[in-house]
Amino acid sequence: MNDPYKMLGVSSSATLDEIKKAYRKLAKSLHPDLNPGNKESEKKFKEVSHAFDLIGTAEARAKFDRGETDDQQRQKYEEHSQRQKQNSFYDSQQSYGRYSSSFGEGFDGEELFSSIFGGGRRRGSSQMKTAGADELYQLEVEFREAALGAEKIITLPNGKKLQVKIPAGVEDGKKLRFKGLGGSGHGNGPAGDAYVQIHIKRLEGFTRKGVDIETEVAVSIFEAITGGEIEVPTIDGVVMMKIPSGVCTGTKLRIKGKGMGQGDSRGNQIVKLKIVLPKNIDPDLAESIKNLQHKFDYNPRNV
Amino acid sequence: MNIPLRKKLEESSESCGVPCEMIIHFIEAEWISPIDREHRMLDDEDEARVKLIWELREDFGVNDEAMPIILHLLDQLNFFHWKIKQSIL
């Protein structure tokens, strides 16, 4: 057995306080939890701890100084050795122990580790099985494609081609999900999902109102008064629409089934009329209107 | 699957060389979360932590105020150590 005084680096005349201070100083530098995996410091720590057991209290020290190595002391030494054979707390936590893992709950270590190790990090542990990241892509579609539905093929950054089926009547900003086509998982973890966000391009003259499409169509004063049939653009092409007599600017007419969507669920086109005068008023026209005014004048603010 | 060996408080006290009342104090301070809290039974991990706390108190003079900070830092350290080991294996 080594001399405990030497072990602790104190003289045999040192006070108990000095012994304790010396022990603490050594223990701080040798403790296995502060030197994880260092077997040499672990061994020294055991020796230093035992040395302190022998001379750390007045009673134990007196016995040691008297040269007593009685059964009790031997037993104490054996118990001490036995205890030291048990794992340190550090060792107990090296298989993702309960205490250290509770620290990891809710902690996005993966992100941190990715930023530290980047793409060069080696993998291989089944315990590091993590799902791949979701990826978001943007896709611009024509108004007509959004209204009637379409199929588009986009190429992902990794070279994979993705067939995107745009549902008829899709909302602007809608994210379409493609399961398992996102980032690759780590250690056999599942791949993330790819999301394609739809951005609908504007189409001059067409405004979406839910499932309906609103358009504005110009009519002449004659068409407004007498009614008639006019050409109206729709997303399916030009159609003829009947106008009743006596319509005003702002009158709304409905063309059934020319809105967003497909089949029975398809919306309507709302046609808003706007009475437009000729660019240049012919003097004859002005004269004729004046004559008509004498005969048919009315107060439009009091109709 | 290995079920961790659970010991009664008295057995753990003997095995760790730490008085029962101190272990109870550690549990009440929430420095130890016994594997079986209801029956106050400890497993190897709990025992290793009991010994660590005991050494920090008795040998290093760590007081009750500083103890949770040190334990939290050690838990962090062990977590990162484990993570790093896993990532380079």
mmCIF file of C-alpha atoms in Angstrom:
data_model
loop_
_atom_site.group_PDB
_atom_site.id
_atom_site.type_symbol
_atom_site.label_atom_id
_atom_site.label_comp_id
_atom_site.label_asym_id
_atom_site.label_seq_id
_atom_site.Cartn_x
_atom_site.Cartn_y
_atom_site.Cartn_z
ATOM 1 C CA MET A 1 0.000 0.000 0.000
ATOM 2 C CA ASN A 2 1.412 3.421 -0.927
ATOM 3 C CA ASP A 3 1.992 6.120 1.630
ATOM 4 C CA PRO A 4 -1.248 8.156 1.653
ATOM 5 C CA TYR A 5 0.648 11.331 2.643
ATOM 6 C CA LYS A 6 2.891 10.984 -0.398
ATOM 7 C CA MET A 7 -0.076 10.097 -2.527
ATOM 8 C CA LEU A 8 -1.800 13.328 -1.535
ATOM 9 C CA GLY A 9 1.440 15.336 -1.701
ATOM 10 C CA VAL A 10 1.363 16.494 1.933
ATOM 11 C CA SER A 11 3.770 16.076 4.816
ATOM 12 C CA SER A 12 2.984 13.749 7.692
ATOM 13 C CA SER A 13 2.600 16.816 9.902
ATOM 14 C CA ALA A 14 -0.026 18.435 7.663
ATOM 15 C CA THR A 15 -3.272 19.501 9.315
ATOM 16 C CA LEU A 16 -6.556 17.774 8.423
ATOM 17 C CA ASP A 17 -7.553 20.923 6.614
ATOM 18 C CA GLU A 18 -4.403 20.820 4.499
ATOM 19 C CA ILE A 19 -4.995 17.133 3.735
ATOM 20 C CA LYS A 20 -8.550 17.840 2.669
ATOM 21 C CA LYS A 21 -7.457 20.760 0.475
ATOM 22 C CA ALA A 22 -4.742 18.642 -1.147
ATOM 23 C CA TYR A 23 -7.224 15.843 -1.775
ATOM 24 C CA ARG A 24 -9.801 18.163 -3.291
ATOM 25 C CA LYS A 25 -7.190 19.700 -5.572
ATOM 26 C CA LEU A 26 -6.110 16.290 -6.826
ATOM 27 C CA ALA A 27 -9.631 14.923 -7.053
ATOM 28 C CA LYS A 28 -10.730 17.906 -9.129
ATOM 29 C CA SER A 29 -8.091 17.176 -11.732
ATOM 30 C CA LEU A 30 -8.478 13.402 -11.644
ATOM 31 C CA HIS A 31 -12.209 12.795 -11.241
ATOM 32 C CA PRO A 32 -13.406 10.321 -13.916
ATOM 33 C CA ASP A 33 -16.405 12.459 -14.747
ATOM 34 C CA LEU A 34 -14.119 15.345 -15.546
ATOM 35 C CA ASN A 35 -11.708 13.126 -17.476
ATOM 36 C CA PRO A 36 -14.045 10.935 -19.472
ATOM 37 C CA GLY A 37 -12.372 7.866 -20.872
ATOM 38 C CA ASN A 38 -8.988 8.582 -19.264
ATOM 39 C CA LYS A 39 -8.167 5.301 -17.526
ATOM 40 C CA GLU A 40 -4.912 6.620 -16.088
ATOM 41 C CA SER A 41 -6.551 9.487 -14.244
ATOM 42 C CA GLU A 42 -9.340 7.142 -13.135
ATOM 43 C CA LYS A 43 -6.751 4.824 -11.564
ATOM 44 C CA LYS A 44 -4.994 7.715 -9.869
ATOM 45 C CA PHE A 45 -8.312 9.042 -8.631
ATOM 46 C CA LYS A 46 -9.022 5.692 -6.976
ATOM 47 C CA GLU A 47 -5.647 5.716 -5.266
ATOM 48 C CA VAL A 48 -6.014 9.291 -4.120
ATOM 49 C CA SER A 49 -9.534 8.581 -2.844
ATOM 50 C CA HIS A 50 -8.307 5.632 -0.883
ATOM 51 C CA ALA A 51 -5.422 7.650 0.509
ATOM 52 C CA PHE A 52 -7.923 10.237 1.692
ATOM 53 C CA ASP A 53 -10.027 7.508 3.290
ATOM 54 C CA LEU A 54 -6.982 6.485 5.287
ATOM 55 C CA ILE A 55 -5.999 9.924 6.611
ATOM 56 C CA GLY A 56 -8.927 12.210 5.790
ATOM 57 C CA THR A 57 -10.512 12.132 9.240
ATOM 58 C CA ALA A 58 -8.921 12.487 12.654
ATOM 59 C CA GLU A 59 -9.994 8.984 13.664
ATOM 60 C CA ALA A 60 -8.790 7.250 10.491
ATOM 61 C CA ARG A 61 -5.553 9.221 10.520
ATOM 62 C CA ALA A 62 -4.803 8.330 14.133
ATOM 63 C CA LYS A 63 -5.270 4.657 13.326
ATOM 64 C CA PHE A 64 -3.084 4.885 10.264
ATOM 65 C CA ASP A 65 -0.382 6.822 12.138
ATOM 66 C CA ARG A 66 -0.416 4.150 14.831
ATOM 67 C CA GLY A 67 0.236 1.616 12.110
ATOM 68 C CA GLU A 68 -3.057 -0.117 12.641
ATOM 69 C CA THR A 69 -4.286 -2.045 9.686
ATOM 70 C CA ASP A 70 -7.119 -3.732 11.421
ATOM 71 C CA ASP A 71 -9.835 -5.813 9.863
ATOM 72 C CA GLN A 72 -12.202 -2.883 9.813
ATOM 73 C CA GLN A 73 -9.759 -0.817 7.819
ATOM 74 C CA ARG A 74 -9.038 -3.650 5.438
ATOM 75 C CA GLN A 75 -12.720 -4.177 4.970
ATOM 76 C CA LYS A 76 -13.156 -0.485 4.337
ATOM 77 C CA TYR A 77 -10.423 -0.652 1.720
ATOM 78 C CA GLU A 78 -12.062 -3.610 0.049
ATOM 79 C CA GLU A 79 -15.428 -1.933 0.071
ATOM 80 C CA HIS A 80 -13.822 1.157 -1.371
ATOM 81 C CA SER A 81 -12.100 -0.839 -4.109
ATOM 82 C CA GLN A 82 -15.339 -2.615 -4.858
ATOM 83 C CA ARG A 83 -17.176 0.655 -5.194
ATOM 84 C CA GLN A 84 -14.552 2.089 -7.450
ATOM 85 C CA LYS A 85 -14.905 -0.898 -9.728
ATOM 86 C CA GLN A 86 -18.424 0.226 -10.457
ATOM 87 C CA ASN A 87 -18.880 2.462 -13.457
ATOM 88 C CA SER A 88 -18.427 6.186 -13.148
ATOM 89 C CA PHE A 89 -21.431 8.348 -13.919
ATOM 90 C CA TYR A 90 -19.785 9.243 -17.214
ATOM 91 C CA ASP A 91 -19.545 5.544 -18.143
ATOM 92 C CA SER A 92 -23.193 5.035 -17.213
ATOM 93 C CA GLN A 93 -24.213 7.725 -19.689
ATOM 94 C CA GLN A 94 -22.260 6.482 -22.678
ATOM 95 C CA SER A 95 -25.084 4.388 -24.071
ATOM 96 C CA TYR A 96 -27.428 7.346 -24.236
ATOM 97 C CA GLY A 97 -28.172 7.257 -20.533
ATOM 98 C CA ARG A 98 -31.415 8.512 -19.049
ATOM 99 C CA TYR A 99 -29.867 11.624 -17.555
ATOM 100 C CA SER A 100 -27.900 12.859 -20.546
ATOM 101 C CA SER A 101 -30.637 11.844 -22.977
ATOM 102 C CA SER A 102 -33.181 13.865 -21.012
ATOM 103 C CA PHE A 103 -30.984 16.831 -21.823
ATOM 104 C CA GLY A 104 -31.307 15.951 -25.488
ATOM 105 C CA GLU A 105 -35.117 16.030 -25.492
ATOM 106 C CA GLY A 106 -36.386 18.798 -27.700
ATOM 107 C CA PHE A 107 -32.848 19.711 -28.588
ATOM 108 C CA ASP A 108 -32.222 19.814 -32.281
ATOM 109 C CA GLY A 109 -28.761 18.311 -32.055
ATOM 110 C CA GLU A 110 -28.945 17.069 -35.611
ATOM 111 C CA GLU A 111 -29.080 20.576 -36.969
ATOM 112 C CA LEU A 112 -26.179 21.649 -34.798
ATOM 113 C CA PHE A 113 -24.135 18.613 -35.723
ATOM 114 C CA SER A 114 -24.848 19.099 -39.406
ATOM 115 C CA SER A 115 -23.617 22.649 -39.145
ATOM 116 C CA ILE A 116 -20.466 21.489 -37.365
ATOM 117 C CA PHE A 117 -19.662 18.444 -39.431
ATOM 118 C CA GLY A 118 -21.334 19.406 -42.702
ATOM 119 C CA GLY A 119 -21.853 16.810 -45.362
ATOM 120 C CA GLY A 120 -18.582 15.036 -44.606
ATOM 121 C CA ARG A 121 -19.885 13.461 -41.452
ATOM 122 C CA ARG A 122 -19.704 9.727 -41.488
ATOM 123 C CA ARG A 123 -22.755 7.804 -40.589
ATOM 124 C CA GLY A 124 -23.433 4.235 -39.758
ATOM 125 C CA SER A 125 -24.988 4.058 -36.365
ATOM 126 C CA SER A 126 -28.499 2.737 -36.270
ATOM 127 C CA GLN A 127 -29.085 4.931 -33.238
ATOM 128 C CA MET A 128 -28.481 8.005 -35.423
ATOM 129 C CA LYS A 129 -31.437 7.066 -37.587
ATOM 130 C CA THR A 130 -33.092 10.335 -38.466
ATOM 131 C CA ALA A 131 -35.622 11.363 -41.075
ATOM 132 C CA GLY A 132 -34.498 13.503 -43.991
ATOM 133 C CA ALA A 133 -35.456 17.142 -44.155
ATOM 134 C CA ASP A 134 -38.572 18.330 -45.952
ATOM 135 C CA GLU A 135 -37.830 20.433 -49.012
ATOM 136 C CA LEU A 136 -39.916 23.204 -50.488
ATOM 137 C CA TYR A 137 -39.973 24.147 -54.167
ATOM 138 C CA GLN A 138 -41.840 26.983 -55.878
ATOM 139 C CA LEU A 139 -43.822 26.492 -59.062
ATOM 140 C CA GLU A 140 -45.380 29.272 -61.126
ATOM 141 C CA VAL A 141 -48.447 28.241 -63.115
ATOM 142 C CA GLU A 142 -50.609 30.054 -65.621
ATOM 143 C CA PHE A 143 -54.021 31.279 -64.456
ATOM 144 C CA ARG A 144 -55.677 28.962 -66.928
ATOM 145 C CA GLU A 145 -53.666 25.938 -65.678
ATOM 146 C CA ALA A 146 -54.678 26.726 -62.127
ATOM 147 C CA ALA A 147 -58.314 27.042 -63.157
ATOM 148 C CA LEU A 148 -58.602 23.902 -65.230
ATOM 149 C CA GLY A 149 -55.807 21.770 -63.767
ATOM 150 C CA ALA A 150 -52.628 20.676 -65.511
ATOM 151 C CA GLU A 151 -49.648 18.400 -65.266
ATOM 152 C CA LYS A 152 -46.119 19.768 -65.108
ATOM 153 C CA ILE A 153 -42.742 18.145 -64.783
ATOM 154 C CA ILE A 154 -40.142 19.889 -62.701
ATOM 155 C CA THR A 155 -36.503 18.918 -62.213
ATOM 156 C CA LEU A 156 -35.306 18.883 -58.627
ATOM 157 C CA PRO A 157 -31.786 20.083 -57.730
ATOM 158 C CA ASN A 158 -30.703 16.444 -57.322
ATOM 159 C CA GLY A 159 -31.663 15.787 -60.947
ATOM 160 C CA LYS A 160 -34.822 13.838 -60.129
ATOM 161 C CA LYS A 161 -37.862 14.698 -62.204
ATOM 162 C CA LEU A 162 -41.094 15.327 -60.402
ATOM 163 C CA GLN A 163 -44.460 15.070 -62.083
ATOM 164 C CA VAL A 164 -46.708 17.677 -60.521
ATOM 165 C CA LYS A 165 -50.412 17.279 -61.024
ATOM 166 C CA ILE A 166 -51.993 20.670 -60.498
ATOM 167 C CA PRO A 167 -55.569 20.171 -59.322
ATOM 168 C CA ALA A 168 -58.207 22.252 -61.121
ATOM 169 C CA GLY A 169 -59.102 25.292 -59.044
ATOM 170 C CA VAL A 170 -55.950 25.125 -56.929
ATOM 171 C CA GLU A 171 -55.527 28.004 -54.479
ATOM 172 C CA ASP A 172 -52.617 30.395 -54.821
ATOM 173 C CA GLY A 173 -49.894 29.452 -52.299
ATOM 174 C CA LYS A 174 -51.121 25.873 -51.937
ATOM 175 C CA LYS A 175 -48.378 23.362 -51.100
ATOM 176 C CA LEU A 176 -48.585 19.993 -52.787
ATOM 177 C CA ARG A 177 -46.883 17.214 -50.846
ATOM 178 C CA PHE A 178 -44.719 14.501 -52.391
ATOM 179 C CA LYS A 179 -44.057 11.917 -49.734
ATOM 180 C CA GLY A 180 -40.493 10.686 -49.468
ATOM 181 C CA LEU A 181 -39.106 12.889 -52.220
ATOM 182 C CA GLY A 182 -37.369 15.363 -49.885
ATOM 183 C CA GLY A 183 -33.907 15.119 -48.349
ATOM 184 C CA SER A 184 -32.428 11.670 -47.710
ATOM 185 C CA GLY A 185 -32.644 10.233 -44.209
ATOM 186 C CA HIS A 186 -29.593 9.444 -42.072
ATOM 187 C CA GLY A 187 -28.726 5.902 -41.072
ATOM 188 C CA ASN A 188 -31.662 4.233 -42.822
ATOM 189 C CA GLY A 189 -34.000 6.934 -41.605
ATOM 190 C CA PRO A 190 -36.913 7.757 -43.934
ATOM 191 C CA ALA A 191 -36.510 10.462 -46.562
ATOM 192 C CA GLY A 192 -38.249 13.767 -45.977
ATOM 193 C CA ASP A 193 -41.119 15.050 -48.091
ATOM 194 C CA ALA A 194 -40.945 17.441 -51.018
ATOM 195 C CA TYR A 195 -43.463 20.265 -51.134
ATOM 196 C CA VAL A 196 -44.290 22.211 -54.262
ATOM 197 C CA GLN A 197 -45.859 25.570 -53.599
ATOM 198 C CA ILE A 198 -48.114 26.889 -56.348
ATOM 199 C CA HIS A 199 -47.951 30.506 -57.445
ATOM 200 C CA ILE A 200 -50.650 31.530 -59.903
ATOM 201 C CA LYS A 201 -49.664 34.093 -62.548
ATOM 202 C CA ARG A 202 -52.014 37.021 -63.098
ATOM 203 C CA LEU A 203 -54.141 37.050 -66.217
ATOM 204 C CA GLU A 204 -55.121 40.504 -67.389
ATOM 205 C CA GLY A 205 -58.894 41.034 -67.209
ATOM 206 C CA PHE A 206 -59.558 37.924 -65.095
ATOM 207 C CA THR A 207 -59.929 38.099 -61.338
ATOM 208 C CA ARG A 208 -60.486 35.094 -59.174
ATOM 209 C CA LYS A 209 -63.307 35.277 -56.638
ATOM 210 C CA GLY A 210 -63.252 31.908 -54.906
ATOM 211 C CA VAL A 211 -64.393 29.396 -57.515
ATOM 212 C CA ASP A 212 -65.782 32.151 -59.748
ATOM 213 C CA ILE A 213 -63.875 34.285 -62.193
ATOM 214 C CA GLU A 214 -64.817 37.916 -62.617
ATOM 215 C CA THR A 215 -64.248 39.805 -65.857
ATOM 216 C CA GLU A 216 -65.214 43.247 -67.052
ATOM 217 C CA VAL A 217 -66.687 43.692 -70.516
ATOM 218 C CA ALA A 218 -67.344 46.958 -72.312
ATOM 219 C CA VAL A 219 -70.711 47.603 -73.966
ATOM 220 C CA SER A 220 -71.858 50.514 -76.091
ATOM 221 C CA ILE A 221 -74.715 52.778 -75.041
ATOM 222 C CA PHE A 222 -76.774 51.196 -77.801
ATOM 223 C CA GLU A 223 -76.101 47.652 -76.570
ATOM 224 C CA ALA A 224 -76.882 48.837 -73.071
ATOM 225 C CA ILE A 225 -80.206 50.265 -74.120
ATOM 226 C CA THR A 226 -81.345 47.712 -76.655
ATOM 227 C CA GLY A 227 -79.549 44.585 -75.471
ATOM 228 C CA GLY A 228 -77.917 42.145 -77.820
ATOM 229 C CA GLU A 229 -75.340 39.480 -78.085
ATOM 230 C CA ILE A 230 -71.683 40.206 -77.420
ATOM 231 C CA GLU A 231 -68.397 38.278 -77.458
ATOM 232 C CA VAL A 232 -66.983 37.552 -74.022
ATOM 233 C CA PRO A 233 -63.535 36.050 -73.399
ATOM 234 C CA THR A 234 -63.483 33.111 -70.973
ATOM 235 C CA ILE A 235 -60.647 30.771 -69.982
ATOM 236 C CA ASP A 236 -62.160 28.235 -72.372
ATOM 237 C CA GLY A 237 -62.134 30.734 -75.229
ATOM 238 C CA VAL A 238 -64.566 33.334 -76.538
ATOM 239 C CA VAL A 239 -68.284 32.712 -75.993
ATOM 240 C CA MET A 240 -71.342 34.681 -77.062
ATOM 241 C CA MET A 241 -73.383 36.211 -74.265
ATOM 242 C CA LYS A 242 -76.815 37.734 -74.489
ATOM 243 C CA ILE A 243 -77.276 41.124 -72.845
ATOM 244 C CA PRO A 244 -80.759 42.164 -71.837
ATOM 245 C CA SER A 245 -81.851 45.673 -72.665
ATOM 246 C CA GLY A 246 -81.343 48.396 -70.094
ATOM 247 C CA VAL A 247 -78.112 47.299 -68.458
ATOM 248 C CA CYS A 248 -75.857 49.758 -66.639
ATOM 249 C CA THR A 249 -72.176 50.011 -65.850
ATOM 250 C CA GLY A 250 -71.660 47.573 -63.013
ATOM 251 C CA THR A 251 -74.442 45.209 -64.017
ATOM 252 C CA LYS A 252 -73.263 41.662 -63.387
ATOM 253 C CA LEU A 253 -74.225 38.787 -65.621
ATOM 254 C CA ARG A 254 -73.356 35.153 -65.047
ATOM 255 C CA ILE A 255 -71.965 32.614 -67.481
ATOM 256 C CA LYS A 256 -72.500 29.241 -65.881
ATOM 257 C CA GLY A 257 -69.599 26.787 -65.572
ATOM 258 C CA LYS A 258 -66.795 29.012 -66.818
ATOM 259 C CA GLY A 259 -65.090 29.502 -63.466
ATOM 260 C CA MET A 260 -62.384 27.575 -61.607
ATOM 261 C CA GLY A 261 -62.474 23.814 -61.187
ATOM 262 C CA GLN A 262 -63.798 20.854 -63.065
ATOM 263 C CA GLY A 263 -67.116 19.197 -63.748
ATOM 264 C CA ASP A 264 -70.038 19.854 -61.452
ATOM 265 C CA SER A 265 -67.932 21.708 -58.941
ATOM 266 C CA ARG A 266 -66.775 24.244 -61.484
ATOM 267 C CA GLY A 267 -67.541 27.881 -60.665
ATOM 268 C CA ASN A 268 -69.066 30.556 -62.891
ATOM 269 C CA GLN A 269 -67.767 33.534 -64.760
ATOM 270 C CA ILE A 270 -69.231 36.794 -63.548
ATOM 271 C CA VAL A 271 -69.270 39.397 -66.300
ATOM 272 C CA LYS A 272 -69.341 42.969 -65.087
ATOM 273 C CA LEU A 273 -70.574 45.385 -67.735
ATOM 274 C CA LYS A 274 -69.129 48.789 -68.369
ATOM 275 C CA ILE A 275 -70.783 51.238 -70.701
ATOM 276 C CA VAL A 276 -68.144 52.866 -72.867
ATOM 277 C CA LEU A 277 -68.733 55.872 -75.064
ATOM 278 C CA PRO A 278 -66.997 56.308 -78.409
ATOM 279 C CA LYS A 279 -63.578 57.920 -78.139
ATOM 280 C CA ASN A 280 -64.601 60.816 -80.314
ATOM 281 C CA ILE A 281 -68.177 61.985 -80.174
ATOM 282 C CA ASP A 282 -69.376 62.680 -83.670
ATOM 283 C CA PRO A 283 -71.326 66.014 -83.901
ATOM 284 C CA ASP A 284 -74.189 64.174 -85.558
ATOM 285 C CA LEU A 285 -74.331 61.749 -82.669
ATOM 286 C CA ALA A 286 -74.331 64.614 -80.193
ATOM 287 C CA GLU A 287 -77.101 66.319 -82.124
ATOM 288 C CA SER A 288 -79.171 63.138 -82.302
ATOM 289 C CA ILE A 289 -78.767 62.515 -78.601
ATOM 290 C CA LYS A 290 -79.777 66.095 -77.866
ATOM 291 C CA ASN A 291 -82.973 65.561 -79.832
ATOM 292 C CA LEU A 292 -83.649 62.325 -77.990
ATOM 293 C CA GLN A 293 -82.974 64.084 -74.693
ATOM 294 C CA HIS A 294 -85.812 66.519 -75.370
ATOM 295 C CA LYS A 295 -88.138 63.594 -75.794
ATOM 296 C CA PHE A 296 -86.831 61.075 -73.249
ATOM 297 C CA ASP A 297 -84.968 63.080 -70.612
ATOM 298 C CA TYR A 298 -84.817 61.571 -67.102
ATOM 299 C CA ASN A 299 -82.979 62.189 -63.852
ATOM 300 C CA PRO A 300 -80.557 59.225 -63.388
ATOM 301 C CA ARG A 301 -80.024 60.227 -59.734
ATOM 302 C CA ASN A 302 -83.671 59.694 -59.052
ATOM 303 C CA VAL A 303 -84.516 56.527 -61.013
ATOM 304 C CA MET B 1 -34.096 -6.348 -23.953
ATOM 305 C CA ASN B 2 -32.169 -5.925 -20.743
ATOM 306 C CA ILE B 3 -34.223 -4.712 -17.832
ATOM 307 C CA PRO B 4 -31.981 -2.639 -15.563
ATOM 308 C CA LEU B 5 -31.404 -4.171 -12.170
ATOM 309 C CA ARG B 6 -33.344 -2.234 -9.585
ATOM 310 C CA LYS B 7 -32.271 -1.955 -6.010
ATOM 311 C CA LYS B 8 -34.022 -0.835 -2.888
ATOM 312 C CA LEU B 9 -32.828 2.417 -1.366
ATOM 313 C CA GLU B 10 -31.069 0.563 1.462
ATOM 314 C CA GLU B 11 -29.224 -1.688 -0.976
ATOM 315 C CA SER B 12 -28.128 1.274 -3.075
ATOM 316 C CA SER B 13 -27.068 3.118 0.037
ATOM 317 C CA GLU B 14 -24.814 0.213 0.985
ATOM 318 C CA SER B 15 -23.503 -0.269 -2.525
ATOM 319 C CA CYS B 16 -22.670 3.440 -2.994
ATOM 320 C CA GLY B 17 -21.500 4.092 0.558
ATOM 321 C CA VAL B 18 -23.948 6.991 0.794
ATOM 322 C CA PRO B 19 -26.438 7.280 3.682
ATOM 323 C CA CYS B 20 -30.095 6.618 2.821
ATOM 324 C CA GLU B 21 -31.189 10.039 4.048
ATOM 325 C CA MET B 22 -28.721 11.683 1.666
ATOM 326 C CA ILE B 23 -30.060 9.710 -1.280
ATOM 327 C CA ILE B 24 -33.578 10.786 -0.294
ATOM 328 C CA HIS B 25 -32.330 14.371 -0.184
ATOM 329 C CA PHE B 26 -30.874 13.972 -3.705
ATOM 330 C CA ILE B 27 -34.191 12.599 -4.948
ATOM 331 C CA GLU B 28 -36.211 15.381 -3.334
ATOM 332 C CA ALA B 29 -33.845 17.964 -4.813
ATOM 333 C CA GLU B 30 -34.521 16.266 -8.178
ATOM 334 C CA TRP B 31 -30.844 15.613 -8.795
ATOM 335 C CA ILE B 32 -31.730 11.943 -9.045
ATOM 336 C CA SER B 33 -34.751 10.617 -10.925
ATOM 337 C CA PRO B 34 -34.954 7.014 -9.741
ATOM 338 C CA ILE B 35 -35.880 4.461 -12.374
ATOM 339 C CA ASP B 36 -38.799 3.585 -10.082
ATOM 340 C CA ARG B 37 -39.750 6.788 -8.326
ATOM 341 C CA GLU B 38 -42.855 5.388 -6.657
ATOM 342 C CA HIS B 39 -40.994 2.607 -4.855
ATOM 343 C CA ARG B 40 -37.734 4.560 -4.596
ATOM 344 C CA MET B 41 -35.747 1.930 -6.438
ATOM 345 C CA LEU B 42 -32.497 2.776 -8.178
ATOM 346 C CA ASP B 43 -30.689 1.281 -11.139
ATOM 347 C CA ASP B 44 -26.994 1.434 -12.081
ATOM 348 C CA GLU B 45 -27.328 4.855 -13.670
ATOM 349 C CA ASP B 46 -28.988 6.251 -10.563
ATOM 350 C CA GLU B 47 -26.316 4.744 -8.352
ATOM 351 C CA ALA B 48 -23.515 6.173 -10.477
ATOM 352 C CA ARG B 49 -25.155 9.582 -10.190
ATOM 353 C CA VAL B 50 -25.609 9.197 -6.433
ATOM 354 C CA LYS B 51 -21.888 8.497 -6.097
ATOM 355 C CA LEU B 52 -21.007 11.443 -8.291
ATOM 356 C CA ILE B 53 -23.198 13.819 -6.261
ATOM 357 C CA TRP B 54 -21.768 12.432 -3.047
ATOM 358 C CA GLU B 55 -18.211 12.974 -4.262
ATOM 359 C CA LEU B 56 -19.019 16.461 -5.495
ATOM 360 C CA ARG B 57 -20.481 17.304 -2.076
ATOM 361 C CA GLU B 58 -18.095 15.564 0.226
ATOM 362 C CA ASP B 59 -14.831 15.758 -1.674
ATOM 363 C CA PHE B 60 -15.206 18.942 -3.690
ATOM 364 C CA GLY B 61 -17.345 20.911 -1.272
ATOM 365 C CA VAL B 62 -20.036 21.643 -3.845
ATOM 366 C CA ASN B 63 -23.057 23.155 -2.097
ATOM 367 C CA ASP B 64 -26.758 22.605 -2.820
ATOM 368 C CA GLU B 65 -27.032 25.815 -4.837
ATOM 369 C CA ALA B 66 -24.220 24.928 -7.236
ATOM 370 C CA MET B 67 -25.098 21.232 -7.527
ATOM 371 C CA PRO B 68 -27.931 21.486 -10.094
ATOM 372 C CA ILE B 69 -25.806 23.735 -12.306
ATOM 373 C CA ILE B 70 -22.909 21.303 -12.257
ATOM 374 C CA LEU B 71 -25.188 18.324 -12.910
ATOM 375 C CA HIS B 72 -26.874 20.113 -15.785
ATOM 376 C CA LEU B 73 -23.511 20.964 -17.342
ATOM 377 C CA LEU B 74 -22.322 17.383 -16.890
ATOM 378 C CA ASP B 75 -25.502 16.075 -18.516
ATOM 379 C CA GLN B 76 -24.903 18.416 -21.424
ATOM 380 C CA LEU B 77 -21.296 17.359 -21.673
ATOM 381 C CA ASN B 78 -22.200 13.676 -21.621
ATOM 382 C CA PHE B 79 -24.916 14.206 -24.211
ATOM 383 C CA PHE B 80 -22.546 16.004 -26.576
ATOM 384 C CA HIS B 81 -19.827 13.462 -25.943
ATOM 385 C CA TRP B 82 -22.223 10.657 -26.816
ATOM 386 C CA LYS B 83 -23.440 12.524 -29.898
ATOM 387 C CA ILE B 84 -19.930 13.182 -31.147
ATOM 388 C CA LYS B 85 -18.949 9.546 -30.621
ATOM 389 C CA GLN B 86 -22.013 8.411 -32.548
ATOM 390 C CA SER B 87 -21.369 10.814 -35.383
ATOM 391 C CA ILE B 88 -17.768 9.776 -35.961
ATOM 392 C CA LEU B 89 -18.241 6.025 -35.540
#
